[in-house]
Amino acid sequence: MGITRHRNHFYFVMRVPRRFAHVDPRAQVRRALFTDSERAARAKEPAIRAEFLVYWEALAAGENDDAAAAFDAIKKLAAARGFRYRPAADLAANASLDDILTRLEALVRPDGSLAPLTEGMALLGGVELPSADGKS
């Protein structure tokens, strides 16, 4: 896996590690690198690999029963997808329609399937802020 070329464009391709198969059912992930330069593609590879690993770690941590850890994981997951975590009430009251639609569109994979529930919770504010004692 790694960098592949298809029709003069480069892509990053990586198998989903076994330890994350329970949170991401895809066999592999693929991301367009938007370049026709192999040098530019290879330069982007480490950052994209790290981004996927952070994404999977956050998905896995989101299954944790510890409210503070789960909230932190959800914030990291939202950040890995390019969004700032905002509680659902804040999104409903203050977000623009474009922001909400962008978040919803980000939950649809290129093949038409939907992202895991944990990712939906991260982008749409589905986790409550933990209380001061670390419990919801």
XYZ file of C-alpha atoms in Angstrom, residues 20-96:
77
model
C -9.312 -0.847 14.422
C -11.521 -3.185 12.378
C -14.237 -2.997 15.049
C -14.563 0.794 14.580
C -13.969 1.044 10.809
C -15.397 -1.790 8.694
C -13.580 -0.756 5.496
C -10.801 -3.076 4.336
C -8.714 -0.141 3.182
C -8.814 3.631 2.990
C -7.946 5.726 -0.029
C -7.348 9.469 -0.250
C -6.703 11.540 -3.365
C -3.507 13.569 -3.049
C -4.497 16.068 -5.759
C -1.127 15.999 -7.471
C 0.508 14.494 -10.521
C 3.962 14.780 -8.924
C 5.347 11.678 -7.237
C 7.679 13.824 -5.123
C 4.746 15.906 -3.804
C 2.728 12.736 -3.163
C 5.554 11.138 -1.163
C 5.938 14.341 0.867
C 2.244 14.206 1.849
C 2.273 10.501 2.797
C 3.512 10.690 6.445
C 0.994 13.366 7.444
C -1.924 11.518 5.879
C -0.871 8.215 7.480
C -0.690 9.970 10.869
C -4.092 11.585 10.285
C -5.704 8.191 9.651
C -4.083 6.715 12.770
C -5.315 9.617 14.918
C -8.763 9.151 13.389
C -8.854 5.429 14.253
C -7.463 6.002 17.755
C -10.183 8.587 18.380
C -12.883 6.234 17.094
C -11.612 3.465 19.362
C -11.300 5.774 22.373
C -14.842 7.011 21.783
C -16.083 3.576 22.806
C -14.613 4.119 26.284
C -17.023 4.451 29.243
C -14.964 7.240 30.860
C -16.877 10.437 29.986
C -13.846 12.741 30.032
C -11.799 10.389 27.846
C -14.718 9.890 25.470
C -15.261 13.643 25.181
C -11.560 14.224 24.500
C -11.619 11.483 21.856
C -14.678 13.025 20.198
C -12.946 16.426 20.048
C -9.868 14.814 18.463
C -12.045 12.939 15.985
C -13.810 16.147 14.927
C -10.425 17.844 14.528
C -9.106 14.935 12.446
C -12.013 15.511 10.067
C -11.284 19.248 9.906
C -14.004 20.488 12.265
C -14.109 22.026 15.722
C -16.320 20.056 18.120
C -19.487 21.954 18.997
C -22.310 20.599 21.179
C -25.560 19.900 19.316
C -27.392 22.689 21.168
C -24.728 25.188 20.078
C -24.911 23.995 16.470
C -28.703 24.262 16.477
C -28.724 27.751 17.987
C -25.668 29.375 16.423
C -24.313 27.478 13.406
C -25.033 28.563 9.867
